[in-house]
Amino acid sequence: MMIVSKIFSLLQFFTLFTITFASTEEATALLKWKATFKNQNNSLLASWKPSSDACNGWYGVICFNGRVNRLNITNSRVIGTVYDFPFSSLRFLEHFELSMNNLSGTIPPEIGKLTSLIYLDLSINQISGTIPPEIGLLTRRQTLHIFDNHLNGSIPEEIGYLRSLTEISLSTNSLNGSIPASLGNLNNLSHLYLYDNQLSGSIHAEIGKLANLVKAHLEINQLTGQSHPTCLVRIFVGDSNFYRTEA
């Protein structure tokens, strides 16, 4: 019985050590990212100081079981890049909220390492470049907001792998090409916002496979044709909008 007790104590010790080490790694990674900011005197992030535990009072950081689970520095006057973010060090991040800052540069392929991610909001920044196909690796994602930036290129077909998505908002960018047919795989999608881009081509019938779609804003593009939804959906295209119901 005493042997079992000692083994249990050792397991507790190693678990605690692992969690502490992970928090130290995450704290160091976030501090390195902060060091790349152009405004080092940001008072909102004054709590981000060298520490063995990123979970101990850091602004915008919420942890679960000693790991950084949520990072919310929305509207925090950050001037920096997403490219320098330590994606590989924050593997347990589920909520990533950086909207309404002054983040520029591109979204790197390393974003695909955030495989625990459920919620991503990079909206209202100065992010440019294309949406990397590695976005399709984030299969737990439910919300994807990258609206009001300077994204260009096409919407990657890999977005169709994100079958847990309920909301996509990529509006007010410079995205071009067609709406990928793979969107028809997103059976949980309820809201689709792609307005104010440079998208062209027809609205694929695959959008009609989106049984839970409630609203789709596709206006201010160069789209043609109409979709064939299987449920009541309000779709906004150009200066008009229409309802389609199942046959």
Tab-separated table of N, CA and C in Angstrom, residues 25-92:
chain	number	residue	atom	x	y	z
A	25	GLU	N	7.527	27.820	-20.620
A	25	GLU	CA	7.780	27.865	-22.062
A	25	GLU	C	6.821	28.832	-22.750
A	26	GLU	N	5.550	28.772	-22.370
A	26	GLU	CA	4.549	29.640	-22.976
A	26	GLU	C	4.800	31.098	-22.625
A	27	ALA	N	5.164	31.356	-21.369
A	27	ALA	CA	5.457	32.727	-20.939
A	27	ALA	C	6.639	33.293	-21.710
A	28	THR	N	7.693	32.489	-21.846
A	28	THR	CA	8.885	32.935	-22.577
A	28	THR	C	8.540	33.236	-24.034
A	29	ALA	N	7.710	32.378	-24.636
A	29	ALA	CA	7.326	32.568	-26.034
A	29	ALA	C	6.509	33.847	-26.212
A	30	LEU	N	5.574	34.110	-25.307
A	30	LEU	CA	4.756	35.318	-25.408
A	30	LEU	C	5.598	36.578	-25.185
A	31	LEU	N	6.578	36.490	-24.282
A	31	LEU	CA	7.451	37.637	-24.051
A	31	LEU	C	8.312	37.936	-25.278
A	32	LYS	N	8.743	36.888	-25.968
A	32	LYS	CA	9.522	37.096	-27.194
A	32	LYS	C	8.662	37.767	-28.260
A	33	TRP	N	7.377	37.353	-28.329
A	33	TRP	CA	6.470	37.995	-29.276
A	33	TRP	C	6.260	39.456	-28.904
A	34	LYS	N	6.048	39.724	-27.616
A	34	LYS	CA	5.860	41.098	-27.154
A	34	LYS	C	7.078	41.959	-27.484
A	35	ALA	N	8.267	41.369	-27.429
A	35	ALA	CA	9.500	42.112	-27.710
A	35	ALA	C	9.574	42.597	-29.159
A	36	THR	N	8.743	42.005	-30.037
A	36	THR	CA	8.732	42.444	-31.438
A	36	THR	C	7.763	43.601	-31.678
A	37	PHE	N	6.952	43.961	-30.668
A	37	PHE	CA	5.992	45.044	-30.833
A	37	PHE	C	6.722	46.377	-30.991
A	38	LYS	N	6.149	47.254	-31.783
A	38	LYS	CA	6.769	48.565	-32.001
A	38	LYS	C	6.466	49.540	-30.870
A	39	ASN	N	5.451	49.249	-30.082
A	39	ASN	CA	5.112	50.115	-28.950
A	39	ASN	C	5.365	49.363	-27.644
A	40	GLN	N	6.590	49.368	-27.191
A	40	GLN	CA	6.974	48.635	-25.989
A	40	GLN	C	6.413	49.246	-24.706
A	41	ASN	N	5.912	50.464	-24.786
A	41	ASN	CA	5.371	51.123	-23.588
A	41	ASN	C	3.868	50.938	-23.447
A	42	ASN	N	3.335	49.899	-24.060
A	42	ASN	CA	1.900	49.632	-24.005
A	42	ASN	C	1.498	49.291	-22.567
A	43	SER	N	0.736	50.167	-21.937
A	43	SER	CA	0.383	49.990	-20.523
A	43	SER	C	-0.532	48.790	-20.296
A	44	LEU	N	-1.325	48.432	-21.304
A	44	LEU	CA	-2.236	47.301	-21.148
A	44	LEU	C	-1.486	45.982	-20.970
A	45	LEU	N	-0.287	45.899	-21.531
A	45	LEU	CA	0.497	44.668	-21.436
A	45	LEU	C	1.637	44.795	-20.428
A	46	ALA	N	1.510	45.750	-19.510
A	46	ALA	CA	2.547	45.943	-18.489
A	46	ALA	C	2.692	44.729	-17.581
A	47	SER	N	1.625	43.945	-17.467
A	47	SER	CA	1.661	42.748	-16.606
A	47	SER	C	2.449	41.608	-17.236
A	48	TRP	N	2.765	41.710	-18.527
A	48	TRP	CA	3.554	40.681	-19.204
A	48	TRP	C	5.025	40.886	-18.864
A	49	LYS	N	5.444	40.279	-17.782
A	49	LYS	CA	6.822	40.408	-17.321
A	49	LYS	C	7.425	39.021	-17.169
A	50	PRO	N	8.757	38.936	-17.168
A	50	PRO	CA	9.404	37.627	-16.985
A	50	PRO	C	8.834	36.917	-15.763
A	51	SER	N	8.356	35.726	-15.981
A	51	SER	CA	7.681	34.974	-14.927
A	51	SER	C	7.731	33.503	-15.282
A	52	SER	N	7.585	32.669	-14.264
A	52	SER	CA	7.545	31.228	-14.520
A	52	SER	C	6.134	30.760	-14.839
A	53	ASP	N	5.178	31.671	-14.782
A	53	ASP	CA	3.785	31.275	-14.977
A	53	ASP	C	3.032	32.354	-15.745
A	54	ALA	N	2.755	32.095	-17.003
A	54	ALA	CA	2.012	33.050	-17.832
A	54	ALA	C	0.577	33.203	-17.361
A	55	CYS	N	0.124	32.313	-16.483
A	55	CYS	CA	-1.268	32.317	-16.031
A	55	CYS	C	-1.486	33.192	-14.802
A	56	ASN	N	-0.437	33.806	-14.314
A	56	ASN	CA	-0.524	34.535	-13.049
A	56	ASN	C	-0.690	36.033	-13.287
A	57	GLY	N	-1.925	36.444	-13.613
A	57	GLY	CA	-2.249	37.857	-13.696
A	57	GLY	C	-1.852	38.558	-14.978
A	58	TRP	N	-1.481	37.809	-16.005
A	58	TRP	CA	-1.143	38.460	-17.266
A	58	TRP	C	-2.414	38.938	-17.966
A	59	TYR	N	-2.388	40.178	-18.443
A	59	TYR	CA	-3.542	40.755	-19.132
A	59	TYR	C	-3.890	39.935	-20.367
A	60	GLY	N	-5.161	39.559	-20.465
A	60	GLY	CA	-5.656	38.863	-21.641
A	60	GLY	C	-5.356	37.384	-21.710
A	61	VAL	N	-4.672	36.850	-20.715
A	61	VAL	CA	-4.279	35.438	-20.738
A	61	VAL	C	-5.133	34.648	-19.751
A	62	ILE	N	-5.781	33.612	-20.233
A	62	ILE	CA	-6.561	32.706	-19.381
A	62	ILE	C	-6.023	31.298	-19.584
A	63	CYS	N	-5.843	30.586	-18.474
A	63	CYS	CA	-5.255	29.252	-18.540
A	63	CYS	C	-6.225	28.184	-18.053
A	64	PHE	N	-5.930	26.966	-18.459
A	64	PHE	CA	-6.662	25.793	-17.995
A	64	PHE	C	-5.644	24.688	-17.769
A	65	ASN	N	-5.632	24.152	-16.555
A	65	ASN	CA	-4.652	23.129	-16.181
A	65	ASN	C	-3.220	23.577	-16.444
A	66	GLY	N	-2.947	24.852	-16.153
A	66	GLY	CA	-1.585	25.352	-16.269
A	66	GLY	C	-1.129	25.666	-17.675
A	67	ARG	N	-2.017	25.570	-18.660
A	67	ARG	CA	-1.658	25.866	-20.054
A	67	ARG	C	-2.467	27.060	-20.543
A	68	VAL	N	-1.863	27.866	-21.399
A	68	VAL	CA	-2.574	29.005	-21.966
A	68	VAL	C	-3.686	28.484	-22.869
A	69	ASN	N	-4.924	28.798	-22.472
A	69	ASN	CA	-6.110	28.303	-23.173
A	69	ASN	C	-6.779	29.393	-24.001
A	70	ARG	N	-6.620	30.632	-23.536
A	70	ARG	CA	-7.268	31.748	-24.236
A	70	ARG	C	-6.359	32.973	-24.196
A	71	LEU	N	-6.211	33.610	-25.347
A	71	LEU	CA	-5.472	34.863	-25.435
A	71	LEU	C	-6.397	35.891	-26.065
A	72	ASN	N	-6.794	36.870	-25.278
A	72	ASN	CA	-7.718	37.901	-25.742
A	72	ASN	C	-7.114	39.276	-25.475
A	73	ILE	N	-6.474	39.819	-26.495
A	73	ILE	CA	-5.947	41.180	-26.381
A	73	ILE	C	-6.597	42.063	-27.451
A	74	THR	N	-7.906	41.891	-27.574
A	74	THR	CA	-8.707	42.716	-28.484
A	74	THR	C	-8.590	44.180	-28.097
A	75	ASN	N	-8.428	45.045	-29.100
A	75	ASN	CA	-8.393	46.494	-28.891
A	75	ASN	C	-7.383	46.889	-27.807
A	76	SER	N	-6.182	46.356	-27.942
A	76	SER	CA	-5.144	46.589	-26.929
A	76	SER	C	-3.985	47.439	-27.442
A	77	ARG	N	-4.196	48.122	-28.568
A	77	ARG	CA	-3.205	49.044	-29.128
A	77	ARG	C	-1.886	48.349	-29.465
A	78	VAL	N	-1.960	47.093	-29.835
A	78	VAL	CA	-0.756	46.353	-30.203
A	78	VAL	C	-0.336	46.728	-31.625
A	79	ILE	N	0.932	47.069	-31.798
A	79	ILE	CA	1.503	47.341	-33.117
A	79	ILE	C	2.575	46.280	-33.364
A	80	GLY	N	2.253	45.313	-34.178
A	80	GLY	CA	3.178	44.208	-34.406
A	80	GLY	C	2.719	43.358	-35.568
A	81	THR	N	3.083	42.081	-35.546
A	81	THR	CA	2.707	41.173	-36.621
A	81	THR	C	2.165	39.870	-36.064
A	82	VAL	N	1.362	39.194	-36.869
A	82	VAL	CA	0.932	37.840	-36.547
A	82	VAL	C	2.043	36.858	-36.899
A	83	TYR	N	2.852	37.236	-37.882
A	83	TYR	CA	3.908	36.353	-38.380
A	83	TYR	C	4.866	35.930	-37.265
A	84	ASP	N	5.113	36.827	-36.300
A	84	ASP	CA	6.066	36.541	-35.225
A	84	ASP	C	5.442	35.796	-34.047
A	85	PHE	N	4.153	35.504	-34.133
A	85	PHE	CA	3.492	34.839	-33.009
A	85	PHE	C	4.050	33.424	-32.815
A	86	PRO	N	4.242	32.998	-31.553
A	86	PRO	CA	4.841	31.681	-31.266
A	86	PRO	C	3.832	30.537	-31.349
A	87	PHE	N	3.382	30.230	-32.541
A	87	PHE	CA	2.337	29.215	-32.727
A	87	PHE	C	2.725	27.859	-32.141
A	88	SER	N	3.962	27.431	-32.352
A	88	SER	CA	4.372	26.090	-31.927
A	88	SER	C	4.459	25.949	-30.418
A	89	SER	N	4.528	27.057	-29.680
A	89	SER	CA	4.642	27.001	-28.219
A	89	SER	C	3.300	27.065	-27.511
A	90	LEU	N	2.217	27.314	-28.252
A	90	LEU	CA	0.896	27.472	-27.632
A	90	LEU	C	-0.080	26.459	-28.225
A	91	ARG	N	0.283	25.204	-28.091
A	91	ARG	CA	-0.470	24.113	-28.714
A	91	ARG	C	-1.849	23.894	-28.096
A	92	PHE	N	-2.072	24.422	-26.874
A	92	PHE	CA	-3.346	24.198	-26.181
A	92	PHE	C	-4.285	25.397	-26.290
